[in-house]
Coordinates of C-alpha atoms (C1' of nucleotides) in Angstrom, one line a residue:
Chain A
M376 CA 108.0 99.9 129.6
S377 CA 108.8 97.5 126.8
K378 CA 107.4 98.2 123.4
P379 CA 103.7 97.3 123.1
T380 CA 102.7 94.8 120.5
P381 CA 99.7 95.2 118.3
L382 CA 96.4 93.7 119.5
S383 CA 95.1 91.4 116.8
G384 CA 91.8 92.5 115.3
F385 CA 92.0 96.1 116.7
P386 CA 93.4 98.1 113.8
E387 CA 94.7 101.6 114.3
F388 CA 95.4 104.2 111.6
L389 CA 98.3 106.6 111.3
P390 CA 97.2 110.2 110.9
D391 CA 97.2 110.3 107.1
Q392 CA 95.3 107.0 107.1
R393 CA 92.8 108.3 109.6
F394 CA 92.4 111.3 107.3
V395 CA 91.1 109.0 104.6
E396 CA 88.7 107.5 107.1
T397 CA 87.3 110.8 108.3
E398 CA 86.8 111.8 104.7
V399 CA 84.8 108.6 104.1
L400 CA 82.8 109.1 107.2
A401 CA 82.0 112.7 106.4
T402 CA 81.0 111.8 102.8
L403 CA 78.7 109.0 104.1
A404 CA 77.0 111.2 106.7
R405 CA 76.6 114.1 104.2
T406 CA 75.1 111.8 101.5
F407 CA 72.8 110.1 104.0
E408 CA 71.5 113.5 105.1
L409 CA 71.1 114.6 101.5
H410 CA 68.5 111.8 101.3
G411 CA 66.8 112.9 104.5
F412 CA 68.2 110.3 106.9
A413 CA 68.7 111.6 110.5
G414 CA 71.8 110.6 112.3
I415 CA 71.6 108.7 115.6
E416 CA 74.0 107.1 118.0
T417 CA 73.1 104.3 120.3
R418 CA 75.0 103.3 123.4
A419 CA 77.8 100.8 122.9
V420 CA 76.2 98.1 125.1
E421 CA 73.0 96.2 125.1
P422 CA 71.6 93.7 127.6
L423 CA 73.0 90.2 126.9
D424 CA 69.5 88.7 126.3
Q425 CA 68.9 91.2 123.6
L426 CA 72.2 90.5 121.9
L427 CA 71.9 86.7 122.1
R428 CA 68.4 86.3 121.0
K429 CA 67.5 84.6 117.8
G430 CA 70.4 82.2 117.9
E431 CA 73.0 84.9 117.6
T432 CA 75.4 83.2 120.0
S433 CA 77.8 82.7 117.2
K434 CA 78.5 86.4 117.1
E435 CA 81.0 86.1 119.9
V436 CA 79.8 88.9 122.1
Y437 CA 82.2 90.7 124.3
V438 CA 80.7 90.7 127.8
L439 CA 81.3 93.7 130.1
R440 CA 82.5 93.0 133.6
R441 CA 83.7 95.4 136.2
L442 CA 87.2 94.8 137.4
H443 CA 86.3 95.2 141.0
E444 CA 82.9 93.6 140.8
E445 CA 81.2 93.0 144.1
G446 CA 78.7 90.3 144.8
G447 CA 76.7 88.7 142.1
G448 CA 77.1 91.4 139.5
D449 CA 74.4 92.7 137.2
A450 CA 72.1 91.0 134.7
G451 CA 74.8 91.1 132.1
I452 CA 75.6 93.6 129.3
G453 CA 77.8 93.2 126.3
L454 CA 79.2 95.3 123.5
H455 CA 77.0 95.3 120.4
F456 CA 78.2 93.3 117.5
D457 CA 76.3 95.2 114.8
L458 CA 74.1 98.3 114.6
T459 CA 70.9 96.5 113.6
V460 CA 70.1 94.8 116.9
P461 CA 70.7 98.0 118.9
F462 CA 68.6 99.9 116.4
A463 CA 65.7 97.5 116.7
R464 CA 65.8 98.0 120.5
Y465 CA 66.0 101.8 120.0
V466 CA 63.0 101.8 117.8
L467 CA 60.9 99.9 120.3
E468 CA 62.1 102.0 123.2
H469 CA 61.5 105.3 121.5
A470 CA 58.6 104.4 119.2
G471 CA 56.3 106.9 120.9
R472 CA 58.5 109.7 120.0
L473 CA 59.6 108.8 116.5
E474 CA 58.0 109.6 113.2
F475 CA 57.3 106.7 110.9
P476 CA 58.5 105.7 108.4
F477 CA 61.7 106.5 110.3
R478 CA 64.8 106.9 108.3
R479 CA 68.1 107.0 110.2
Y480 CA 71.8 106.6 109.6
Q481 CA 74.2 105.4 112.2
I482 CA 77.9 105.3 112.0
Q483 CA 79.6 103.5 115.0
R484 CA 82.0 100.9 116.0
A485 CA 80.9 97.3 116.7
W486 CA 82.8 94.5 118.4
R487 CA 83.0 90.8 117.7
G488 CA 85.2 88.2 119.4
E489 CA 85.8 86.1 116.3
R490 CA 89.3 85.3 115.0
P491 CA 90.6 88.2 113.0
Q492 CA 91.5 88.0 109.4
E493 CA 92.1 90.3 106.4
G494 CA 89.0 92.5 106.4
R495 CA 87.7 91.0 109.6
F496 CA 88.2 92.6 112.9
R497 CA 87.3 92.5 116.5
E498 CA 86.7 96.2 116.6
F499 CA 85.4 97.8 113.5
T500 CA 83.3 100.7 112.1
Q501 CA 80.0 100.2 110.3
A502 CA 77.8 102.7 108.6
D503 CA 74.1 101.7 108.5
I504 CA 71.1 103.2 106.9
D505 CA 67.6 101.8 107.6
I506 CA 64.0 102.7 107.0
V507 CA 61.5 101.4 109.5
G508 CA 57.7 101.6 109.2
R509 CA 55.0 100.9 111.6
D510 CA 53.1 97.7 110.7
V511 CA 53.8 98.2 107.0
L512 CA 56.6 99.5 104.9
P513 CA 56.0 99.8 101.1
F514 CA 58.5 98.1 98.8
H515 CA 59.7 101.3 97.2
H516 CA 61.7 101.9 100.3
D517 CA 63.8 98.9 99.4
V518 CA 64.7 100.8 96.2
E519 CA 65.3 103.9 98.2
V520 CA 67.9 102.5 100.6
T521 CA 69.7 100.9 97.7
R522 CA 69.8 104.2 95.8
V523 CA 71.1 106.0 98.9
M524 CA 74.0 103.6 99.3
L525 CA 74.8 103.6 95.6
D526 CA 74.9 107.4 95.7
A527 CA 77.2 107.3 98.7
L528 CA 79.6 104.7 97.1
R529 CA 79.6 106.8 93.9
R530 CA 80.8 109.8 95.9
L531 CA 83.7 107.8 97.3
E532 CA 85.6 108.3 94.1
F533 CA 88.9 107.0 95.3
L534 CA 87.6 103.5 95.9
P535 CA 88.1 100.6 93.4
G536 CA 85.1 99.5 91.4
L537 CA 82.5 97.5 93.2
R538 CA 79.4 95.5 92.4
L539 CA 76.2 95.6 94.4
Q540 CA 74.6 92.1 94.2
V541 CA 70.9 91.9 94.9
N542 CA 68.6 89.0 95.4
N543 CA 65.2 88.5 97.0
R544 CA 64.3 85.8 99.5
K545 CA 60.7 85.6 98.5
L546 CA 62.0 84.6 95.1
I547 CA 64.2 81.9 96.6
Q548 CA 61.6 80.6 98.9
G549 CA 58.9 80.6 96.3
F550 CA 61.2 78.8 93.9
Y551 CA 62.1 76.2 96.5
A552 CA 58.5 75.8 97.5
G553 CA 57.6 75.4 93.8
I554 CA 60.1 72.5 93.4
G555 CA 59.1 70.9 96.7
V556 CA 61.9 72.0 99.0
E557 CA 60.2 73.3 102.2
G558 CA 60.4 73.6 105.9
D559 CA 63.7 73.3 107.6
G560 CA 65.4 72.3 104.4
V561 CA 65.1 75.8 103.0
D562 CA 67.6 77.5 105.3
E563 CA 70.0 74.7 104.8
V564 CA 69.8 74.8 101.1
M565 CA 70.3 78.6 101.1
R566 CA 73.3 78.3 103.4
I567 CA 74.9 75.8 101.0
V568 CA 74.0 77.6 97.8
D569 CA 75.6 80.7 99.4
K570 CA 78.9 79.0 99.1
L571 CA 78.9 79.1 95.3
D572 CA 81.4 81.9 95.3
K573 CA 83.9 79.7 97.0
L574 CA 83.2 76.2 96.0
E575 CA 82.8 74.4 92.6
P576 CA 79.2 74.0 91.5
G577 CA 79.6 70.2 91.5
K578 CA 80.8 70.3 95.1
V579 CA 77.8 72.5 96.1
R580 CA 75.5 70.1 94.3
A581 CA 76.9 67.2 96.2
M582 CA 76.5 69.0 99.5
L583 CA 72.9 69.8 98.6
V584 CA 72.1 66.2 98.2
E585 CA 74.1 64.9 101.1
E586 CA 73.6 67.6 103.7
A587 CA 70.3 69.2 102.8
G588 CA 68.7 65.9 101.7
V589 CA 67.2 67.2 98.5
T590 CA 66.8 65.0 95.4
D591 CA 69.1 65.2 92.4
D592 CA 66.5 67.0 90.4
Q593 CA 65.9 69.6 93.1
A594 CA 69.7 70.1 93.5
D595 CA 69.9 70.8 89.8
Q596 CA 67.1 73.2 89.9
C597 CA 68.6 75.1 92.9
L598 CA 71.9 75.3 91.1
A599 CA 70.3 76.5 87.9
L600 CA 68.5 79.3 89.8
A601 CA 71.6 80.3 91.8
T602 CA 73.8 80.6 88.7
I603 CA 71.5 83.2 87.2
H604 CA 72.7 86.8 87.4
S605 CA 72.1 89.8 85.3
S606 CA 75.2 90.8 83.3
D607 CA 76.3 94.2 82.2
D608 CA 75.7 93.7 78.6
E609 CA 72.0 92.8 78.6
A610 CA 68.8 94.5 79.3
D611 CA 68.1 94.8 83.0
D612 CA 65.2 92.3 83.0
G613 CA 67.1 89.5 81.1
F614 CA 67.4 87.4 84.3
V615 CA 63.7 87.4 84.7
A616 CA 63.2 85.5 81.5
R617 CA 65.9 83.0 82.5
V618 CA 64.1 82.3 85.8
R619 CA 60.8 81.9 84.0
A620 CA 62.5 79.4 81.7
L621 CA 63.2 77.1 84.6
G622 CA 59.4 76.4 84.5
V623 CA 58.8 76.7 88.3
D624 CA 55.5 78.3 89.3
H625 CA 54.7 79.7 92.7
P626 CA 53.0 83.0 93.8
L627 CA 55.9 83.9 96.2
L628 CA 58.4 83.4 93.3
D629 CA 56.4 85.8 91.2
E630 CA 56.3 88.4 93.9
G631 CA 60.0 88.1 94.6
L632 CA 60.9 88.2 91.0
D633 CA 58.8 91.3 90.4
E634 CA 60.4 93.1 93.4
L635 CA 63.9 92.2 92.3
A636 CA 63.3 93.4 88.7
A637 CA 61.8 96.6 90.1
L638 CA 64.8 97.1 92.3
V639 CA 67.4 96.6 89.6
R640 CA 65.4 98.8 87.2
G641 CA 64.9 101.5 89.8
C642 CA 68.6 101.8 90.5
A643 CA 70.0 101.4 86.9
D644 CA 70.4 105.1 86.4
L645 CA 72.8 105.4 89.4
A646 CA 75.2 102.7 88.1
D647 CA 78.3 103.5 86.1
D648 CA 81.5 101.8 85.2
R649 CA 82.9 101.8 88.7
V650 CA 79.7 101.3 90.8
R651 CA 77.5 98.6 89.3
I652 CA 74.3 96.8 90.5
E653 CA 73.2 93.4 89.4
A654 CA 70.7 90.7 90.3
D655 CA 72.6 87.7 91.5
L656 CA 70.4 84.8 92.5
S657 CA 73.0 83.0 94.5
I658 CA 73.0 85.7 97.3
A659 CA 71.1 84.5 100.3
R660 CA 72.7 86.1 103.4
G661 CA 73.1 83.1 105.7
L662 CA 70.2 82.4 107.9
D663 CA 69.3 85.7 109.3
Y664 CA 66.1 87.7 109.7
Y665 CA 65.8 88.8 106.1
T666 CA 62.5 88.3 104.4
G667 CA 62.8 89.9 101.0
T668 CA 65.5 92.0 99.3
V669 CA 69.0 91.0 100.3
F670 CA 72.3 92.7 99.3
E671 CA 75.9 91.9 99.2
T672 CA 78.7 94.0 97.7
R673 CA 82.1 92.8 96.3
L674 CA 85.0 95.1 95.9
D675 CA 86.9 94.7 92.6
G676 CA 90.2 93.0 93.2
F677 CA 89.3 92.3 96.8
E678 CA 86.8 89.5 96.3
S679 CA 88.4 87.5 99.1
L680 CA 87.3 90.1 101.6
G681 CA 83.7 89.0 101.2
S682 CA 80.9 91.5 101.2
I683 CA 81.8 95.0 102.2
C684 CA 78.2 96.2 102.3
S685 CA 75.3 94.0 103.1
G686 CA 71.7 94.2 104.2
G687 CA 68.2 93.6 103.3
R688 CA 64.5 93.6 104.1
Y689 CA 63.3 92.3 107.5
D690 CA 59.6 92.3 108.2
S691 CA 59.7 91.6 111.9
L692 CA 63.0 92.5 113.4
A693 CA 61.3 94.7 116.0
S694 CA 58.0 94.0 117.6
D695 CA 56.5 94.8 121.0
G696 CA 53.7 92.2 120.6
R697 CA 51.1 94.8 119.5
T698 CA 52.9 96.6 116.8
T699 CA 55.6 95.2 114.4
Y700 CA 58.1 97.4 112.7
P701 CA 59.2 96.2 109.3
G702 CA 62.4 97.6 108.0
V703 CA 64.9 97.6 105.2
G704 CA 68.5 98.6 105.6
I705 CA 72.1 98.3 104.4
S706 CA 75.3 98.3 106.4
L707 CA 78.6 99.4 105.0
G708 CA 81.7 97.9 106.6
V709 CA 83.9 101.0 106.8
S710 CA 86.8 99.1 108.4
R711 CA 86.6 96.1 106.1
L712 CA 86.6 98.4 103.1
L713 CA 89.3 100.8 104.2
V714 CA 91.8 98.9 106.3
P715 CA 93.0 96.7 103.4
L716 CA 93.2 99.6 101.0
V717 CA 95.0 101.8 103.4
Q718 CA 97.4 99.1 104.6
R719 CA 98.4 98.4 101.0
G720 CA 99.0 102.1 100.4
L721 CA 96.4 102.2 97.6
V722 CA 94.7 105.2 99.2
G723 CA 96.4 107.8 101.4
A724 CA 96.5 111.5 102.1
S725 CA 98.5 114.1 100.3
R726 CA 100.1 115.1 103.7
V727 CA 100.2 113.8 107.2
V728 CA 99.2 117.0 108.9
P729 CA 96.3 119.4 108.2
S730 CA 98.7 122.4 108.0
A731 CA 98.8 124.1 104.6
V732 CA 101.4 126.5 105.8
L733 CA 104.5 126.3 108.1
V734 CA 105.3 129.7 109.4
A735 CA 109.1 129.8 109.8
L736 CA 110.7 131.0 112.9
A737 CA 113.8 133.2 112.7
D738 CA 114.6 133.1 116.4
E739 CA 112.9 132.7 119.7
E740 CA 112.5 136.5 120.0
S741 CA 110.3 136.6 116.9
R742 CA 108.0 133.8 117.9
S743 CA 105.2 136.2 118.8
A744 CA 105.5 137.7 115.4
S745 CA 105.3 134.3 113.7
D746 CA 102.3 133.5 116.0
A747 CA 100.6 136.6 114.8
I748 CA 101.1 135.6 111.1
A749 CA 99.6 132.2 112.0
T750 CA 96.6 133.8 113.7
A751 CA 96.0 136.0 110.7
L752 CA 96.0 133.0 108.4
R753 CA 93.7 131.0 110.8
S754 CA 91.3 133.8 111.0
R755 CA 90.6 133.1 107.3
D756 CA 90.4 129.3 107.9
I757 CA 93.9 128.5 106.6
P758 CA 95.3 125.6 108.7
C759 CA 98.9 126.4 109.7
E760 CA 101.5 125.8 112.3
V761 CA 104.5 127.8 113.6
A762 CA 107.9 126.1 113.4
A763 CA 108.8 124.3 116.6
A764 CA 112.3 125.6 116.8
P765 CA 114.3 128.4 115.1
Q766 CA 116.5 126.0 113.2
K767 CA 118.2 126.9 110.0
F768 CA 115.6 127.7 107.3
G769 CA 116.8 124.7 105.4
K770 CA 115.8 122.5 108.3
Q771 CA 112.5 124.2 108.6
I772 CA 111.7 123.7 105.0
R773 CA 112.7 120.0 105.3
Y774 CA 110.3 119.7 108.3
A775 CA 107.5 121.0 106.1
E776 CA 108.6 118.8 103.2
R777 CA 108.6 115.6 105.3
R778 CA 105.0 116.3 106.4
G779 CA 103.8 117.4 103.0
I780 CA 103.1 120.9 104.1
P781 CA 103.0 122.8 100.7
F782 CA 103.9 126.3 101.8
V783 CA 106.5 127.9 104.1
W784 CA 106.0 131.5 105.3
F785 CA 109.0 133.8 105.9
A786 CA 108.8 137.1 107.7
G787 CA 111.6 139.4 107.0
A788 CA 113.2 141.6 109.6
D789 CA 112.1 144.6 107.6
G790 CA 108.4 143.6 108.1
G791 CA 108.0 142.2 104.6
H792 CA 106.5 138.7 104.1
E793 CA 107.2 136.0 101.6
V794 CA 105.6 132.7 101.0
K795 CA 107.3 129.8 99.3
D796 CA 105.7 126.9 97.5
I797 CA 108.2 124.2 98.4
R798 CA 107.1 121.9 95.6
S799 CA 107.9 124.4 92.8
G800 CA 110.4 126.5 94.8
E801 CA 108.6 129.6 93.8
Q802 CA 108.7 132.3 96.5
V803 CA 106.6 135.4 96.3
A804 CA 105.7 138.4 98.5
A805 CA 102.5 137.9 100.4
D806 CA 100.2 139.6 102.9
P807 CA 99.1 137.5 105.9
A808 CA 95.8 139.3 105.9
A809 CA 95.1 138.5 102.2
W810 CA 97.1 135.6 100.8
T811 CA 95.2 132.4 100.3
P812 CA 96.5 129.0 99.0
P813 CA 94.9 127.3 96.0
T814 CA 91.7 125.5 97.1
E815 CA 93.2 122.1 96.5
D816 CA 96.0 122.9 98.9
L817 CA 93.8 124.2 101.7
R818 CA 93.1 120.7 103.1
P819 CA 94.8 117.4 102.5
Q820 CA 93.5 115.4 99.6
V821 CA 92.8 111.7 99.4
T822 CA 95.3 110.2 97.0
T823 CA 95.3 106.9 95.2
N824 CA 98.1 104.7 93.9
E825 CA 97.9 102.1 91.2
R826 CA 97.8 98.7 92.6
E827 CA 101.3 97.1 92.7
Q828 CA 101.4 93.5 91.5
Chain B
rG514 C1' 86.8 76.6 118.8
rU515 C1' 90.2 73.4 114.8
rG516 C1' 94.7 73.2 111.8
rG517 C1' 99.3 75.5 109.4
rG518 C1' 103.1 79.5 109.2
rU519 C1' 106.1 83.4 111.5
rA520 C1' 108.8 86.1 115.5
rU521 C1' 116.4 89.5 114.2
rA522 C1' 117.5 97.7 114.2
rG523 C1' 112.1 102.7 113.7
rC524 C1' 110.3 99.9 108.7
rU525 C1' 111.2 95.7 105.1
rC526 C1' 114.1 91.7 105.6
rA527 C1' 119.1 88.6 105.1
rG528 C1' 121.9 85.6 108.5
rC529 C1' 124.5 78.4 105.2
rU530 C1' 125.9 71.7 108.4
rG531 C1' 126.0 75.9 115.6
rG532 C1' 131.6 80.0 116.1
rU533 C1' 130.3 86.2 119.5
rA534 C1' 125.0 90.8 114.6
rG535 C1' 124.1 92.4 108.9
rA536 C1' 121.8 95.1 104.3
rG537 C1' 118.4 98.5 102.2
rC538 C1' 115.2 102.4 103.6
rG539 C1' 114.6 105.8 107.5
rC540 C1' 117.1 108.8 111.4
rU541 C1' 121.4 112.4 113.2
rG542 C1' 125.6 115.3 111.8
rC543 C1' 129.0 117.3 108.1
rG544 C1' 130.3 119.0 103.0
rU545 C1' 126.5 123.6 102.0
rU546 C1' 128.0 128.3 109.0
rG547 C1' 119.8 131.0 108.1
rU548 C1' 116.2 128.5 101.9
rG549 C1' 115.0 121.9 101.6
rG550 C1' 115.0 118.1 97.8
rU551 C1' 120.2 115.4 94.4
rC552 C1' 125.0 113.6 95.6
rG553 C1' 129.2 112.3 98.9
rC554 C1' 131.2 111.3 103.7
rA555 C1' 130.6 110.1 108.8
rG556 C1' 127.5 108.3 112.9
rA557 C1' 123.7 106.3 116.3
rU558 C1' 120.2 102.3 117.1
rG559 C1' 119.3 95.4 118.8
rU560 C1' 117.3 91.6 126.0
rC561 C1' 117.8 88.1 117.9
rG562 C1' 109.5 87.5 121.3
rC563 C1' 109.9 85.1 126.4
rG564 C1' 111.5 80.7 129.5
rG565 C1' 114.1 76.3 129.8
rG566 C1' 117.3 72.4 127.6
rU567 C1' 121.5 70.3 124.5
rU568 C1' 126.6 72.2 123.7
rC569 C1' 133.2 74.4 125.1
rG570 C1' 129.9 77.8 122.4
rA571 C1' 122.8 78.8 120.4
rG572 C1' 119.8 84.2 116.3
rU573 C1' 120.7 79.0 114.3
rC574 C1' 119.2 72.6 117.2
rC575 C1' 115.2 70.6 121.0
rC576 C1' 111.0 71.5 124.5
rG577 C1' 107.6 74.8 126.4
rU578 C1' 105.1 79.5 126.3
rU579 C1' 103.2 84.1 124.4
rA580 C1' 102.1 87.2 120.4
rC581 C1' 101.2 87.9 115.4
rU582 C1' 99.5 85.7 110.9
rC583 C1' 96.9 82.4 107.2
rA584 C1' 93.0 78.9 106.4
rC585 C1' 88.3 76.5 108.3
rC586 C1' 83.7 78.3 110.7
rC587 C1' 81.1 82.8 110.4
rC588 C1' 80.5 87.5 108.9
rA589 C1' 80.9 94.2 108.0

RNA sequence: GUGGGUAUAGCUCAGCUGGUAGAGCGCUGCGUUGUGGUCGCAGAUGUCGCGGGUUCGAGUCCCGUUACUCACCCCA
């Protein structure tokens, strides 16, 4: 068989890279559980009509088909393209057996058939947290999910700095209504304003007039609003005054502004130099189901990746006609975040195998003795492996060195034992029933490298 | 879906106006015969993406094709 070529958009990690990923996934799950979120997993497929509702056809759903399909086939199922749509279905399906407000986390793969690019894949992992209420969900839960995700990002200490950008759709819609932009024009204006991070303000202004059909004055006001963001060196409510200064008056604007200010204020204590939060009034999140708070997250030095962590408030994603289930959630793009960092070698593992110890093998006759040493170490939770072949000890040490295994264990013919730290060369007598490596050597560690220019 | 770029050793890549395949790293062995790393010496490895064409001769030029990749669109 000839050598297989990579499949575009389906990234795979080498063992040390996968180690970084499992560390991230474990940290996320642990943090979410610390905040009382229960883990769930939904099936990988949903009925096509569920996936394609609400004009989501642009999501490029992968449709499932049996290879040896007989007759007309089934109604049609496809792989889910995010975790929010399956979750909405899950809530409706199990509503009778769930406690509300329901807080869950969900870490799974999703699939989209779009053209792959840096940070954009056809198969990728997302980590979602959502809180869903029955009929009502108080605003303080918006603050809560934000705090949970900030906490999780803070615990991923090996990541570059990042900036959580928050806005509020009530604020935008109230402002637009206050200046006379309403109806179908609102979504179009938001979509165009959302491009401010890529296009010149003048270009965006021109698009607003030409494509969204707003007046020059309205375009100026929209731009003035969108360029407001809270900066690090001012009091957290500074942006509120600047919005007020635009002189627009609308009840929805007031409500959104109050919420946004409360959110930023409520999360300020979790921000530090590396993980920041700011109000950014250009954030709109396309034309999705969001109705209030919206999030995006930029990774320092990787702004071109787009948002690595997005979400917001949706007041009616799930409804059975009698009851509606408002929710608020954030989704972290684990693959989008990790693949670029790992492929550049900016994060990695201190070794490519879990083994902390290689038990040397003198000859095949003594394999059972070496196995016994390994068993003794493992009984005390020390990961280890026995040398594959009784090569010269120099070769066995090199085997360990190549893999980053820090210790090699030698059993003498006289029954004595010695363990060598191959980094320092230090070799000492040791007892398989008592010796323990330093804590930092017990498991591989996530390592970071300075970014090469 | 639209437009550009690329495809040569395990990896990163060089290969001129066409003349029979190269480097670095890695790998294997030896020096050092059962304690590695440094250093030195030696060695192995290629359907030059695939198919066709031009030519005495194609990695190189032309056509087609596939894959990868970048941008647009959209998004985690």
